[in-house]
Short mmCIF file of C-alpha atoms in Angstrom, two decimals:
data_model
loop_
_atom_site.label_atom_id
_atom_site.label_comp_id
_atom_site.label_asym_id
_atom_site.label_seq_id
_atom_site.Cartn_x
_atom_site.Cartn_y
_atom_site.Cartn_z
CA MET A 206 -18.66 -2.74 -24.30
CA ALA A 207 -17.12 -3.56 -27.66
CA GLU A 208 -15.68 -0.05 -27.97
CA VAL A 209 -13.90 -0.42 -24.62
CA LEU A 210 -12.47 -3.94 -24.91
CA PRO A 211 -10.05 -5.09 -27.58
CA ARG A 212 -11.56 -7.32 -30.28
CA ASP A 213 -9.67 -10.35 -28.99
CA ALA A 214 -10.65 -9.82 -25.32
CA PRO A 215 -12.15 -12.90 -23.66
CA ALA A 216 -15.82 -12.96 -22.77
CA PRO A 217 -16.42 -11.77 -19.18
CA ALA A 218 -17.35 -15.29 -18.01
CA ASP A 219 -14.17 -16.70 -19.55
CA ALA A 220 -12.09 -13.92 -18.00
CA ALA A 221 -13.62 -14.64 -14.57
CA ARG A 222 -12.85 -18.37 -14.91
CA SER A 223 -9.27 -17.59 -15.94
CA TYR A 224 -8.86 -15.22 -13.01
CA LEU A 225 -10.28 -17.81 -10.58
CA HIS A 226 -7.86 -20.41 -11.95
CA ALA A 227 -4.96 -17.95 -11.56
CA LEU A 228 -5.97 -17.25 -7.96
CA GLY A 229 -5.69 -20.94 -7.12
CA ASP A 230 -5.38 -21.50 -3.39
CA ARG A 231 -4.14 -17.95 -2.73
CA SER A 232 -7.70 -16.68 -2.32
CA ALA A 233 -10.87 -17.85 -0.65
CA ALA A 234 -12.89 -16.27 -3.48
CA ARG A 235 -15.07 -18.95 -5.05
CA SER A 236 -18.54 -17.58 -5.75
CA PRO A 237 -19.00 -15.41 -8.86
CA ARG A 238 -19.48 -12.36 -6.61
CA GLU A 239 -16.29 -13.06 -4.64
CA VAL A 240 -14.25 -13.68 -7.77
CA TRP A 241 -15.58 -10.48 -9.37
CA SER A 242 -14.80 -8.52 -6.22
CA ALA A 243 -11.25 -9.94 -6.06
CA PHE A 244 -10.71 -9.17 -9.75
CA GLN A 245 -11.95 -5.58 -9.40
CA THR A 246 -9.89 -5.05 -6.25
CA ALA A 247 -6.77 -6.11 -8.11
CA ARG A 248 -7.67 -4.04 -11.17
CA VAL A 249 -8.69 -0.86 -9.37
CA PHE A 250 -6.37 -0.84 -6.33
CA HIS A 251 -3.48 -3.32 -6.41
CA LEU A 252 -2.21 -2.92 -9.97
CA PRO A 253 -2.32 0.90 -10.12
CA SER A 254 -0.63 1.25 -6.73
CA ALA A 255 2.09 -1.23 -7.74
CA ARG A 256 2.66 0.67 -10.99
CA LEU A 257 2.86 3.96 -9.11
CA ALA A 258 5.39 2.49 -6.65
CA GLU A 259 7.47 1.13 -9.53
CA ALA A 260 7.41 4.52 -11.29
CA GLN A 261 8.40 6.30 -8.08
CA HIS A 262 11.30 3.89 -7.58
CA ALA A 263 12.37 4.17 -11.24
CA GLY A 264 12.40 7.94 -10.82
CA GLY A 265 14.82 7.67 -7.89
CA GLY A 266 12.28 8.08 -5.12
CA SER A 267 11.92 6.08 -1.95
CA VAL A 268 9.00 3.64 -1.87
CA HIS A 269 7.32 1.70 0.92
CA SER A 270 4.36 -0.54 0.20
CA TYR A 271 2.22 -2.95 2.16
CA LEU A 272 -0.85 -5.10 1.63
CA VAL A 273 -3.26 -5.54 4.51
CA THR A 274 -5.42 -8.66 4.49
CA TRP A 275 -6.79 -8.31 8.05
CA ARG A 276 -10.50 -9.10 8.16
CA ALA A 277 -12.08 -6.87 10.79
CA PRO A 278 -14.09 -8.77 13.42
CA ALA A 279 -16.84 -6.11 13.21
CA LEU A 280 -20.03 -7.07 11.40
CA ARG A 281 -19.03 -10.76 11.36
CA ARG A 282 -16.00 -9.95 9.20
CA ALA A 283 -18.24 -8.72 6.36
CA LEU A 284 -16.01 -5.68 5.81
CA GLY A 285 -12.96 -7.75 4.96
CA ALA A 286 -9.77 -5.70 4.70
CA CYS A 287 -11.71 -2.49 4.16
CA HIS A 288 -10.38 0.98 3.40
CA ALA A 289 -8.29 2.45 6.25
CA ILE A 290 -8.39 -0.74 8.37
CA GLU A 291 -4.60 -0.53 8.71
CA ILE A 292 -4.52 2.91 10.33
CA PRO A 293 -4.87 1.77 13.98
CA PHE A 294 -2.16 -0.86 13.41
CA VAL A 295 0.23 1.54 11.65
CA PHE A 296 -0.04 4.13 14.44
CA GLY A 297 -0.23 1.70 17.38
CA ASN A 298 -3.81 2.64 18.29
CA GLU A 299 -5.41 -0.77 17.80
CA GLY A 300 -6.49 -0.82 21.46
CA ASN A 301 -8.31 2.52 21.19
CA PRO A 302 -12.03 2.06 22.02
CA LEU A 303 -13.00 3.36 18.57
CA ALA A 304 -10.66 0.91 16.85
CA ARG A 305 -11.50 -2.20 18.88
CA PRO A 306 -14.40 -3.42 16.69
CA PHE A 307 -12.02 -3.35 13.74
CA SER A 308 -8.82 -4.55 15.43
CA GLY A 309 -10.48 -7.23 17.52
CA LEU A 310 -8.24 -6.29 20.43
CA ASN A 311 -9.46 -5.38 23.88
CA GLY A 312 -6.82 -2.74 24.53
#
C-alpha cells in the first residue's frame, strides 16, 4: 500500500475517523462498515461524477446532475439507494408492477 499512498497519508483508521467526523449528522453511517461504504461511495461515484460535470460545464456543455438517496423498501431497505433506483422515478414508472418493490408505491 505504501507505493499507492503518499508518504504523509493518514493511516486507514485515522482516515476513517476523520471521514466520520466530517460526515457529522449528514449521514447515518456509524459502524466501521457503514463509514467505509460511505467513504468508498463518495470516492468511487460522487467525486468523479462531480468532476466530470464540472469539466463538461467548463467546456461549455450543458450539465444536469442529481443525487438519489431513496432507500428502496425491498429487502427491508438493505439495498439503500442502489444503482438504477432512480429510473422508475425519472420516467414516471414508479407504479409499474416491476418497480413497486423498489418505489414502495402501489401504482
